[in-house]
Coordinates of C-alpha atoms in Angstrom, one line a residue:
Chain A
X1 CA -0.1 0.0 0.1
X2 CA 1.1 3.5 -0.9
X3 CA 0.8 5.9 1.8
X4 CA 0.6 10.0 1.5
X5 CA 1.9 11.6 4.6
X6 CA 0.7 15.3 4.2
X7 CA 2.9 17.9 5.9
X8 CA 1.9 21.6 5.9
X9 CA 4.5 22.2 8.3
X10 CA 3.0 22.1 11.8
X11 CA 3.9 20.0 15.0
X12 CA 0.5 18.7 14.4
X13 CA 1.6 17.0 10.8
X14 CA 4.7 15.7 12.8
X15 CA 2.4 14.2 15.4
X16 CA 0.4 12.9 12.8
X17 CA 3.1 11.3 10.6
X18 CA 4.5 9.5 14.3
X19 CA 0.7 8.5 15.3
X20 CA 0.3 6.6 11.8
X21 CA 3.7 5.2 12.4
X22 CA 2.8 3.9 16.2
X23 CA 0.3 1.2 14.7
X24 CA 1.3 0.8 11.1
X25 CA 2.2 -2.6 10.1
X26 CA 5.4 -1.4 7.7
X27 CA 5.8 -4.9 6.2
X28 CA 1.7 -3.8 4.4
X29 CA 3.4 -0.5 3.4
X30 CA 5.1 -0.8 0.3
X31 CA 5.9 3.1 -0.3
X32 CA 5.4 6.2 1.9
X33 CA 5.4 9.5 0.3
X34 CA 5.9 12.5 2.5
X35 CA 3.9 15.8 0.6
X36 CA 4.1 19.4 1.0
X37 CA 2.2 21.9 -0.8
X38 CA 3.4 25.3 -1.4
X39 CA 0.9 28.0 -1.8
X40 CA 2.1 30.6 -3.7
X41 CA 0.0 33.2 -3.3
X42 CA -0.9 32.7 0.6
X43 CA 1.0 35.4 2.7
X44 CA 3.1 32.6 4.0
X45 CA 3.8 30.3 1.2
X46 CA 5.0 27.7 3.6
X47 CA 5.8 27.7 6.9
X48 CA 8.0 25.2 8.9
X49 CA 7.6 25.5 12.5
X50 CA 9.4 22.2 12.8
X51 CA 12.6 23.8 12.5
X52 CA 14.4 27.1 14.0
X53 CA 16.1 27.5 10.7
X54 CA 15.4 31.4 9.1
X55 CA 13.5 32.1 5.8
X56 CA 15.9 33.6 3.7
X57 CA 13.0 34.0 1.1
X58 CA 13.1 30.3 -0.1
X59 CA 9.7 28.7 0.9
X60 CA 10.8 25.7 -0.7
X61 CA 13.7 25.2 1.4
X62 CA 11.2 25.4 4.1
X63 CA 9.5 23.3 2.8
X64 CA 12.2 21.0 2.1
X65 CA 13.1 20.9 5.4
X66 CA 9.6 19.9 6.5
X67 CA 9.6 16.8 4.1
X68 CA 12.9 16.2 5.5
X69 CA 12.1 16.2 8.9
X70 CA 9.0 14.3 8.5
X71 CA 10.7 11.7 6.4
X72 CA 13.1 11.3 9.1
X73 CA 10.4 9.7 11.3
X74 CA 10.3 6.7 8.7
X75 CA 14.0 6.1 8.6
X76 CA 15.0 2.5 8.8
X77 CA 11.0 2.0 9.5
X78 CA 11.3 -0.4 6.3
X79 CA 9.1 1.0 3.2
X80 CA 10.5 3.3 1.1
X81 CA 10.3 7.0 1.6
X82 CA 9.6 9.5 -1.2
X83 CA 9.7 13.6 -0.3
X84 CA 7.5 15.3 -2.6
X85 CA 7.1 19.3 -3.1
X86 CA 4.2 20.5 -5.0
X87 CA 2.3 23.7 -5.4
X88 CA -1.1 24.8 -5.5
X89 CA -4.0 24.8 -3.1
X90 CA -2.8 22.6 -0.3
X91 CA -6.1 20.0 -0.5
X92 CA -6.6 19.7 -4.1
X93 CA -2.4 19.0 -4.4
X94 CA -3.0 16.1 -1.8
X95 CA -6.3 14.9 -3.5
X96 CA -4.2 14.9 -6.5
X97 CA -1.0 13.2 -5.1
X98 CA -3.3 10.4 -3.8
X99 CA -4.8 9.6 -7.4
X100 CA -1.6 9.7 -8.9
X101 CA 0.3 7.3 -6.6
X102 CA -2.5 5.3 -6.5
X103 CA -2.2 5.8 -2.5
X104 CA -4.2 3.2 -0.3
X105 CA -4.1 5.9 2.8
X106 CA -3.9 9.6 3.3
X107 CA -2.5 11.0 6.5
X108 CA -3.3 14.5 7.4
X109 CA -3.2 16.6 10.5
X110 CA -6.2 18.5 11.6
X111 CA -5.0 22.0 13.1
X112 CA -7.3 23.0 15.8
X113 CA -10.2 21.4 18.0
X114 CA -13.2 23.1 18.6
X115 CA -14.2 26.4 17.9
X116 CA -11.7 27.1 15.3
X117 CA -12.2 24.0 13.8
X118 CA -16.1 24.1 13.4
X119 CA -16.3 27.9 12.1
X120 CA -13.5 27.9 10.0
X121 CA -15.1 25.4 7.6
X122 CA -13.0 24.2 4.5
X123 CA -9.7 23.4 6.6
X124 CA -7.5 21.4 4.1
X125 CA -8.1 18.0 6.8
X126 CA -12.0 18.3 6.0
X127 CA -11.7 19.0 2.2
X128 CA -9.3 15.9 2.0
X129 CA -11.7 13.9 3.8
X130 CA -14.3 14.7 1.6
X131 CA -12.9 14.1 -1.8
X132 CA -9.8 11.9 -1.5
X133 CA -10.3 8.4 -3.5
X134 CA -8.8 6.6 -0.8
X135 CA -9.6 6.2 3.2
X136 CA -7.8 9.2 5.4
X137 CA -6.3 9.0 8.7
X138 CA -7.0 12.5 10.4
X139 CA -5.2 13.2 13.4
X140 CA -6.4 15.6 15.6
X141 CA -4.5 17.6 18.6
X142 CA -4.7 15.9 22.0
X143 CA -7.7 17.2 24.2
X144 CA -4.8 18.6 26.7
X145 CA -1.0 18.8 26.1
X146 CA 0.5 15.7 27.9
X147 CA 3.5 17.2 27.3
X148 CA 6.6 15.9 29.4
X149 CA 9.8 17.9 28.5
X150 CA 13.0 16.0 29.0
Chain B
X1 CA 18.9 8.1 5.8
X2 CA 19.5 4.6 3.8
X3 CA 16.1 4.1 2.8
X4 CA 15.0 7.7 2.6
X5 CA 15.6 9.4 -1.2
X6 CA 14.4 12.5 -2.8
X7 CA 12.6 12.0 -6.1
X8 CA 14.3 13.8 -8.7
X9 CA 12.5 16.9 -10.0
X10 CA 12.7 15.4 -13.6
X11 CA 10.6 12.7 -12.6
X12 CA 8.0 12.2 -15.4
X13 CA 4.9 12.0 -13.2
X14 CA 5.8 14.9 -11.1
X15 CA 7.5 17.6 -13.6
X16 CA 4.8 19.9 -14.6
X17 CA 3.3 19.8 -11.1
X18 CA 6.8 21.2 -9.5
X19 CA 5.8 24.4 -9.8
X20 CA 2.2 26.3 -10.4
X21 CA 2.4 29.7 -11.4
X22 CA 2.4 29.8 -15.6
X23 CA 3.5 32.7 -17.7
X24 CA 0.4 33.7 -18.2
X25 CA -0.9 33.8 -15.0
X26 CA 2.0 35.5 -14.0
X27 CA 1.2 38.6 -16.9
X28 CA -2.4 38.4 -15.4
X29 CA -0.9 38.6 -12.1
X30 CA 1.2 41.7 -13.0
X31 CA -1.7 43.4 -15.0
X32 CA -4.2 43.0 -12.2
X33 CA -1.7 44.3 -9.5
X34 CA -0.5 47.4 -11.8
X35 CA -3.9 48.6 -13.2
X36 CA -5.8 48.4 -10.0
X37 CA -3.9 50.6 -8.2
X38 CA -4.5 54.3 -9.4
X39 CA -5.5 54.8 -12.7
X40 CA -9.5 55.0 -11.0
X41 CA -8.3 56.8 -8.0
X42 CA -5.7 59.3 -9.2
X43 CA -6.7 60.9 -12.9
X44 CA -8.0 63.6 -11.5
X45 CA -5.1 64.5 -9.9
X46 CA -2.8 63.9 -12.8
X47 CA -5.5 65.7 -15.0
X48 CA -5.2 68.7 -12.6
X49 CA -1.4 68.9 -12.8
X50 CA -0.8 68.5 -16.5
X51 CA -3.8 69.6 -18.5
X52 CA -5.4 67.9 -21.8
X53 CA -1.9 66.1 -22.7
X54 CA -1.9 64.0 -19.0
X55 CA -1.4 61.0 -21.0
X56 CA 2.2 62.0 -21.4
X57 CA 2.5 61.5 -17.7
X58 CA 1.2 58.1 -18.0
X59 CA 3.5 57.2 -20.9
X60 CA 6.8 58.5 -19.0
X61 CA 5.9 57.3 -16.0
X62 CA 5.4 53.8 -17.1
X63 CA 8.4 53.8 -19.3
X64 CA 10.3 54.4 -15.9
X65 CA 8.6 51.8 -14.5
X66 CA 8.8 49.1 -16.9
X67 CA 12.7 50.0 -16.6
X68 CA 12.7 48.9 -13.0
X69 CA 10.6 46.3 -14.1
X70 CA 13.2 44.5 -16.0
X71 CA 15.6 45.0 -13.4
X72 CA 13.6 43.1 -11.1
X73 CA 13.2 40.2 -13.9
X74 CA 17.2 40.3 -14.0
X75 CA 17.4 39.7 -10.2
X76 CA 14.4 37.6 -10.0
X77 CA 16.1 35.3 -12.6
X78 CA 19.0 35.2 -10.5
X79 CA 17.3 35.1 -7.3
X80 CA 14.3 33.2 -7.4
X81 CA 13.0 33.9 -4.1
X82 CA 9.9 35.3 -2.5
X83 CA 11.6 38.1 -0.6
X84 CA 12.2 40.7 -3.2
X85 CA 14.1 44.1 -2.9
X86 CA 15.4 43.2 0.6
X87 CA 17.4 40.3 -1.0
X88 CA 18.6 41.8 -3.5
X89 CA 19.8 44.6 -1.7
X90 CA 21.4 42.5 1.0
X91 CA 23.1 40.2 -1.7
X92 CA 24.5 43.6 -3.4
X93 CA 25.7 45.3 -0.5
X94 CA 25.5 42.9 2.6
X95 CA 24.9 45.7 4.9
X96 CA 22.3 44.7 7.7
X97 CA 21.2 48.1 8.6
X98 CA 20.3 48.9 5.1
X99 CA 18.7 45.8 4.3
X100 CA 16.4 46.5 7.0
X101 CA 16.1 50.0 6.0
X102 CA 14.9 48.6 2.6
X103 CA 12.3 45.9 4.5
X104 CA 10.7 48.4 6.6
X105 CA 10.4 50.9 3.5
X106 CA 9.0 48.3 1.4
X107 CA 6.5 47.3 4.4
X108 CA 5.7 51.0 4.9
X109 CA 4.8 51.4 1.0
X110 CA 2.4 48.8 1.1
X111 CA 0.5 50.1 4.0
X112 CA 0.3 53.5 2.6
X113 CA -1.0 51.8 -0.5
X114 CA -3.5 49.8 1.2
X115 CA -4.6 53.2 2.9
X116 CA -4.6 55.2 -0.3
X117 CA -6.6 52.6 -2.2
X118 CA -9.1 51.7 0.8
X119 CA -10.0 55.9 0.7
X120 CA -10.3 55.2 -3.1
X121 CA -12.7 52.4 -2.5
X122 CA -14.4 54.4 -0.4
X123 CA -15.0 57.2 -2.7
X124 CA -16.2 54.7 -5.4
X125 CA -18.4 53.1 -3.0
X126 CA -20.6 56.2 -2.2
X127 CA -21.4 56.4 -5.9
X128 CA -23.0 53.2 -5.2
X129 CA -24.7 53.6 -1.8
X130 CA -23.8 57.0 -0.1
X131 CA -25.4 56.3 3.3
X132 CA -22.0 55.1 5.4
X133 CA -19.5 57.5 6.0
X134 CA -16.4 57.2 4.1
X135 CA -14.1 56.3 7.1
X136 CA -16.3 53.8 8.0
X137 CA -16.5 52.1 4.6
X138 CA -12.6 52.1 4.0
X139 CA -12.0 50.7 7.8
X140 CA -14.7 48.0 7.0
X141 CA -13.0 47.2 3.4
X142 CA -9.7 46.7 5.5
X143 CA -11.0 44.6 8.0
X144 CA -12.9 42.4 5.2
X145 CA -9.6 42.1 3.4
X146 CA -7.6 40.8 6.5
X147 CA -10.6 38.3 7.1
X148 CA -10.6 37.0 3.5
X149 CA -6.8 36.9 3.5
X150 CA -6.9 34.9 7.0
X151 CA -9.5 32.7 5.4
X152 CA -7.1 31.8 2.5
X153 CA -9.7 33.2 -0.1
X154 CA -7.3 35.0 -1.6
X155 CA -5.2 32.1 -2.8
X156 CA -6.8 31.0 -6.0
X157 CA -5.2 31.7 -9.1
X158 CA -8.4 31.7 -10.7
X159 CA -10.0 34.4 -8.6
X160 CA -7.2 36.9 -9.1
X161 CA -7.4 36.0 -13.2
X162 CA -11.1 36.6 -13.0
X163 CA -10.9 40.0 -11.0
X164 CA -8.2 41.2 -13.4
X165 CA -10.5 40.4 -16.1
X166 CA -13.4 42.8 -14.9
X167 CA -10.8 45.5 -14.2
X168 CA -9.6 45.6 -18.1
X169 CA -13.4 45.6 -19.0
X170 CA -13.7 48.3 -16.7
X171 CA -11.3 50.5 -18.4
X172 CA -12.6 49.0 -21.9
X173 CA -15.9 50.8 -21.3
X174 CA -13.5 54.2 -20.9
X175 CA -11.9 52.8 -24.4
X176 CA -15.4 52.3 -26.0
X177 CA -16.6 55.8 -24.7
X178 CA -13.9 57.5 -26.3
X179 CA -14.1 55.5 -29.8
X180 CA -17.9 56.4 -30.0
X181 CA -17.4 59.9 -29.2
X182 CA -14.9 60.3 -31.7
X183 CA -16.6 58.6 -34.4
X184 CA -19.7 60.6 -33.4
X185 CA -16.8 63.6 -34.3
X186 CA -17.5 65.5 -31.2
X187 CA -14.4 64.9 -30.1
X188 CA -11.4 68.0 -29.9
X189 CA -8.0 66.1 -30.6
X190 CA -6.5 69.8 -29.5
X191 CA -7.0 68.8 -26.5
X192 CA -4.4 66.2 -26.0
X193 CA -1.6 68.2 -26.7
X194 CA -2.7 71.3 -24.0
X195 CA -0.3 71.4 -21.5
X196 CA -1.9 73.7 -18.8
X197 CA 1.4 76.1 -17.6
X198 CA -1.2 78.5 -15.8
X199 CA -1.3 76.2 -12.6
X200 CA 1.2 76.0 -9.7
X201 CA 3.9 74.8 -12.4
X202 CA 5.0 77.2 -14.7
X203 CA 6.8 75.1 -17.5
X204 CA 5.4 72.4 -19.3
X205 CA 8.1 70.1 -18.2
X206 CA 7.8 71.0 -14.5
X207 CA 3.8 70.3 -15.2
X208 CA 4.6 66.9 -17.0
X209 CA 6.8 66.0 -14.2
X210 CA 3.9 66.7 -11.6
X211 CA 2.0 64.5 -13.8
X212 CA 4.5 61.5 -13.5
X213 CA 4.6 61.9 -9.9
X214 CA 0.9 62.0 -9.3
X215 CA 0.4 59.1 -11.8
X216 CA 3.4 57.1 -10.4
X217 CA 1.5 55.2 -7.9
X218 CA -0.5 53.7 -10.9
X219 CA 2.5 52.0 -11.5
X220 CA 3.4 50.8 -8.9
X221 CA 2.3 47.2 -7.7
X222 CA 4.6 45.1 -10.2
X223 CA 7.4 44.5 -7.4
X224 CA 4.9 42.2 -5.5
X225 CA 5.6 39.7 -8.5
X226 CA 8.7 38.6 -6.8
X227 CA 6.3 37.1 -4.1
X228 CA 5.6 34.6 -6.8
X229 CA 9.0 34.2 -8.4
X230 CA 9.9 30.9 -6.7
X231 CA 6.7 29.0 -7.9
X232 CA 6.8 30.4 -11.3
X233 CA 7.5 27.8 -14.5
X234 CA 10.5 28.3 -16.3
X235 CA 11.2 31.8 -14.7
X236 CA 14.2 32.5 -17.2
X237 CA 11.6 32.6 -19.9
X238 CA 8.4 33.9 -18.6
X239 CA 9.2 36.2 -15.8
X240 CA 10.9 39.0 -18.2
X241 CA 8.1 38.5 -20.8
X242 CA 5.0 38.4 -18.4
X243 CA 6.4 41.0 -16.2
X244 CA 7.8 43.8 -18.7
X245 CA 4.8 42.5 -21.0
X246 CA 2.5 43.2 -18.5
X247 CA 3.6 46.4 -17.8
X248 CA 3.6 47.3 -21.3
X249 CA 0.3 46.5 -21.6
X250 CA -0.7 48.2 -18.7
X251 CA 1.0 51.5 -20.1
X252 CA -0.8 51.2 -23.3
X253 CA -4.6 50.9 -21.5
X254 CA -3.4 53.7 -19.3
X255 CA -2.5 56.2 -22.1
X256 CA -5.6 55.2 -24.2
X257 CA -7.7 55.7 -21.1
X258 CA -6.2 59.1 -20.4
X259 CA -7.1 60.1 -24.1
X260 CA -10.4 58.7 -24.1
X261 CA -11.1 60.5 -20.8
X262 CA -9.4 64.0 -22.0
X263 CA -11.4 63.8 -25.2
X264 CA -14.8 63.1 -23.4
X265 CA -15.0 65.5 -20.2
X266 CA -13.5 68.7 -19.8
X267 CA -10.4 68.4 -17.9
X268 CA -11.9 70.8 -15.2
X269 CA -14.5 68.5 -14.5
X270 CA -12.1 65.4 -14.4
X271 CA -9.6 68.0 -12.1
X272 CA -12.3 68.2 -9.5
X273 CA -13.6 64.7 -9.2
X274 CA -13.0 62.3 -6.6
X275 CA -13.8 59.6 -8.9
X276 CA -12.7 60.9 -12.0
X277 CA -13.1 58.0 -14.5
X278 CA -16.9 57.8 -13.5
X279 CA -17.2 61.6 -15.1
X280 CA -16.1 59.7 -18.7
X281 CA -19.1 57.1 -18.3
X282 CA -21.8 59.9 -17.2
X283 CA -21.2 61.8 -20.3
X284 CA -24.1 59.7 -21.6
X285 CA -22.1 58.9 -24.7
X286 CA -23.4 55.2 -24.7
X287 CA -27.0 54.5 -24.9
X288 CA -27.6 53.1 -21.2
X289 CA -29.0 55.4 -18.3
X290 CA -26.6 57.2 -16.4
X291 CA -27.5 55.3 -13.4
X292 CA -26.9 52.0 -14.9
X293 CA -23.7 53.1 -16.0
X294 CA -22.5 54.6 -13.1
X295 CA -23.5 51.5 -10.6
X296 CA -22.0 49.2 -13.4
X297 CA -18.9 51.3 -13.4
X298 CA -18.4 51.7 -10.1
X299 CA -18.8 48.2 -9.0
X300 CA -15.7 47.3 -11.9
X301 CA -13.9 50.1 -10.0
X302 CA -14.3 48.5 -6.6
X303 CA -13.4 45.2 -7.9
X304 CA -10.2 46.4 -9.5
X305 CA -9.5 48.2 -6.3
X306 CA -10.0 45.2 -4.3
X307 CA -7.7 43.4 -6.3
X308 CA -4.8 45.4 -6.1
X309 CA -5.4 46.0 -2.1
X310 CA -5.4 42.4 -1.5
X311 CA -2.3 41.5 -3.0
X312 CA -0.8 44.6 -0.7
X313 CA -2.6 42.9 2.3
X314 CA -1.3 39.5 1.3
X315 CA 2.6 41.0 1.4
X316 CA 2.9 42.9 4.2
X317 CA 2.4 40.0 7.0
X318 CA 4.7 37.9 5.0
X319 CA 7.4 40.5 5.2
X320 CA 6.7 40.6 9.1
X321 CA 7.1 36.7 9.1
X322 CA 10.3 36.8 7.1
X323 CA 11.3 39.9 9.8
X324 CA 10.4 37.7 12.5
X325 CA 12.5 34.5 11.6
X326 CA 15.4 36.7 10.8
X327 CA 15.1 38.2 14.6
X328 CA 14.9 41.6 13.9
X329 CA 11.2 42.1 14.9
X330 CA 9.3 40.4 17.5
X331 CA 8.8 36.5 17.1
X332 CA 4.8 36.9 17.5
X333 CA 4.8 37.6 13.7
X334 CA 6.1 34.2 13.1
X335 CA 2.7 32.9 14.5
X336 CA 0.9 30.9 12.3
X337 CA -2.4 30.0 12.9
X338 CA -2.8 26.3 13.3
X339 CA -6.0 25.3 11.0
X340 CA -5.3 28.3 8.5
X341 CA -1.8 28.3 8.2
X342 CA -1.7 32.1 7.8
X343 CA 0.3 34.7 9.9
X344 CA -2.7 36.2 11.7
X345 CA -0.7 38.3 14.4
X346 CA 1.2 40.0 11.2
X347 CA -2.1 40.4 9.3
X348 CA -3.8 41.8 12.3
X349 CA -1.3 44.4 13.0
X350 CA -0.8 45.2 9.4
X351 CA -4.5 45.7 9.2
X352 CA -4.4 47.4 12.2
X353 CA -1.9 50.3 11.1
X354 CA -3.7 50.5 7.7
X355 CA -6.5 51.4 10.0
X356 CA -5.0 54.0 12.1
X357 CA -3.5 55.7 8.9
X358 CA -7.2 56.0 7.8
X359 CA -8.6 57.4 11.1
X360 CA -5.4 59.8 11.4
X361 CA -5.9 60.7 8.1
X362 CA -9.3 61.3 8.2
X363 CA -8.9 63.7 11.6
X364 CA -6.1 65.6 10.0
X365 CA -8.6 66.4 7.3
X366 CA -11.1 67.0 9.3
X367 CA -9.2 69.5 11.4
X368 CA -8.4 71.4 8.7
X369 CA -5.1 69.9 7.5
X370 CA -6.1 70.6 4.0
X371 CA -4.9 67.6 2.6
X372 CA -6.0 65.0 -0.1
X373 CA -5.8 61.5 2.0
X374 CA -5.6 59.5 -1.3
X375 CA -3.0 61.8 -2.9
X376 CA -1.3 61.9 0.3
X377 CA -0.9 58.1 1.0
X378 CA -0.5 57.6 -2.5
X379 CA 2.7 60.1 -2.3
X380 CA 3.9 58.3 0.5
X381 CA 3.9 54.9 -1.1
X382 CA 5.8 56.7 -4.0
X383 CA 8.2 58.0 -2.3
X384 CA 9.0 55.1 -0.6
X385 CA 9.3 53.1 -3.4
X386 CA 11.0 55.4 -5.8
X387 CA 14.1 55.2 -3.5
X388 CA 13.2 51.3 -3.6
X389 CA 13.4 51.0 -7.4
X390 CA 16.5 53.4 -7.3
X391 CA 18.3 51.2 -4.8
X392 CA 17.0 48.0 -6.6
X393 CA 18.5 49.1 -10.1
X394 CA 21.9 50.2 -8.4
X395 CA 21.6 46.6 -6.7
X396 CA 21.0 45.2 -10.0
X397 CA 23.9 46.8 -11.5
X398 CA 26.4 46.1 -8.7
X399 CA 25.3 42.1 -8.9
X400 CA 26.5 41.9 -12.4
X401 CA 28.9 39.2 -12.8
X402 CA 28.1 37.9 -9.7
X403 CA 25.7 34.4 -9.2
X404 CA 25.7 33.7 -13.0
X405 CA 26.2 30.2 -13.5
X406 CA 22.4 29.7 -14.1
X407 CA 20.6 31.6 -17.2
X408 CA 19.2 34.5 -16.4
X409 CA 17.7 37.7 -18.1
X410 CA 19.9 40.8 -18.6
X411 CA 18.2 44.3 -18.6
X412 CA 19.8 46.6 -21.1
X413 CA 22.6 48.3 -19.1
X414 CA 22.1 52.0 -20.4
X415 CA 18.3 51.7 -20.4
X416 CA 19.0 51.1 -16.3
X417 CA 20.7 54.2 -15.9
X418 CA 17.8 56.0 -17.9
X419 CA 15.6 54.3 -15.4
X420 CA 17.7 55.1 -12.4
X421 CA 17.6 58.7 -13.3
X422 CA 14.1 58.9 -14.0
X423 CA 13.2 57.3 -10.7
X424 CA 15.5 59.7 -9.0
X425 CA 14.0 62.9 -10.7
X426 CA 10.5 61.6 -10.0
X427 CA 11.5 61.0 -6.4
X428 CA 13.4 64.4 -6.0
X429 CA 10.4 66.4 -7.8
X430 CA 7.7 64.2 -5.1
X431 CA 9.7 65.2 -2.4
X432 CA 9.9 68.8 -3.4
X433 CA 6.4 69.2 -4.4
X434 CA 5.0 67.4 -1.0
X435 CA 7.9 67.7 1.6
X436 CA 5.1 67.1 4.6
X437 CA 4.3 63.8 2.9
X438 CA 8.1 62.9 4.5
X439 CA 6.6 63.4 8.0
X440 CA 4.0 60.2 7.0
X441 CA 7.0 58.4 5.5
X442 CA 9.0 58.7 8.8
X443 CA 5.9 57.4 10.8
X444 CA 5.5 54.7 8.9
X445 CA 9.2 53.8 9.4
X446 CA 9.2 54.6 12.9
X447 CA 6.5 51.7 13.0
X448 CA 9.5 49.4 11.7
X449 CA 11.9 50.9 14.4
X450 CA 9.4 50.4 17.3
X451 CA 9.0 46.8 16.2
X452 CA 12.8 46.3 16.1
X453 CA 13.6 48.1 19.4
X454 CA 10.8 45.6 21.2
X455 CA 12.9 42.7 19.3
X456 CA 15.9 44.3 20.7
X457 CA 15.3 44.9 24.1
X458 CA 12.6 42.3 25.0
X459 CA 12.6 39.8 22.4
X460 CA 14.2 36.5 23.1
X461 CA 16.3 34.8 20.3
X462 CA 14.5 32.5 18.0
X463 CA 10.6 32.9 16.8
X464 CA 9.0 31.3 19.9
X465 CA 8.5 28.3 18.5
X466 CA 10.0 25.4 20.0
X467 CA 12.1 22.8 17.8
X468 CA 10.1 19.4 18.1
X469 CA 11.3 16.4 20.1
X470 CA 11.2 13.7 17.6
X471 CA 11.2 10.9 19.8
X472 CA 7.9 12.1 21.9
X473 CA 4.8 10.3 20.1
X474 CA 2.2 12.7 21.2
X475 CA -0.8 12.6 19.2

């Protein structure tokens, strides 16, 4: 099965990737494509919250670094990992990628919980859920942050 | 990283999806961005300064701007990143204070432009519905655009193209009216060569220079195309063509529209109108009722102004985001909303600064400050942008011979010198004509300085986002 792990550079997308890895069987997954989408006309075409790197004008570098971080999660896990950067509308491109790679599962993060997610309809995760050609794993933030910092 | 590989870009199924901005989209992006700013708002001012021959001001102004556009095209093809002028100046001079000044100037210019456009929006809006006060209309306009940007509707390239078509359609109406008027044999072509020397500017040359200075706001906006540089397919080929091509087409439209306006409406009427192009459609030359034409044209003008304002409001939080990542302004500007992935703090801040410009401007006007807010904010934009344009041309010349391994577009060198002189001449005149605009420039630059000091004294290193712990499995 080809699995698409989408990242928008958010910490939640990293959590989603790890969550997927925590229960999935690496022998059943043939290939993983980590997909980031750059939105050219957005204020911030790609925001990489996963590293502290400076932004010297290149959103492509930011997307690349986010994709690298997510791909590193699957290092040594088994399946072949592809890194793909696309350009356009996030939900559209994820759906297109799912069709193109004949994906068996799409993993996305839902950014918010509660009010912000229900008021702001049309978020990327919702659109992917509705229109993806395959099952979608939407990883929501935990109800309460249970962060234990080392 | 043994089992991880990056798919090469020439991968057959991915190649055309790598970037999404085609040359055609870029052309319409340039055209829409340039055409919306100004001609709807400023034609009256320009007509007042020059007289019937004010098309000359538009022609010369757009020439200087197109040459500057060529410098941008050269730099974009060399450094195809989204940061624009700041990046080029940083590459050319490597001087941090200068880079900061250019970045803040660009931010300030963009904010003043939004303000001017918002006031222009309000004056066309009054033609459709005159009940609400202008200040309220412009504030609601800015607030709505901030919300629209936050949600991400601005990201639709098709929406952008559609709005540009509407924009061009509006100017075509003006052209058709002009042609019908000429065909009816009512046009007096003498007006097209008439330069008014009786006004404030004694000589024809000064009157035209004043016109260029007032009309220059209409030429700005092309610098925002650097925003999409990185996502442009084959930028080496499409950037010069689409950027300079878009400017030339915009210039042609401006010249023809100016001629049509001058031929159909007495220059005094244009000069005294807040929404001058409306006077053209009100002449009753086309067989439609005045009311219908006025409403239709006002709606088109509102869309055109909205299109351009949207791009400026998209740019401001982006600049703030970049500066926050560089640790020169407080880290909150790097905050991204978890659901919308929009830099919401920067957006609200930009909206607030533009809003306060509008409020302060209105208060000064009401206190008898005797300023025309559209014109003043346009002048502030122009002063800041002209300084940036001149710096960018110098940076372009200075970067010759560097980073030239890749194919890049090379702008004509003598033309660049002409463009540099042109920018400086217009800059000099604009400041000479309206020295008080410098106070507004200083005020806006002060906002940048305050942010810098806030970061310097109270900020912490980094953007406040913690680097994630790769081993934890929170979900």
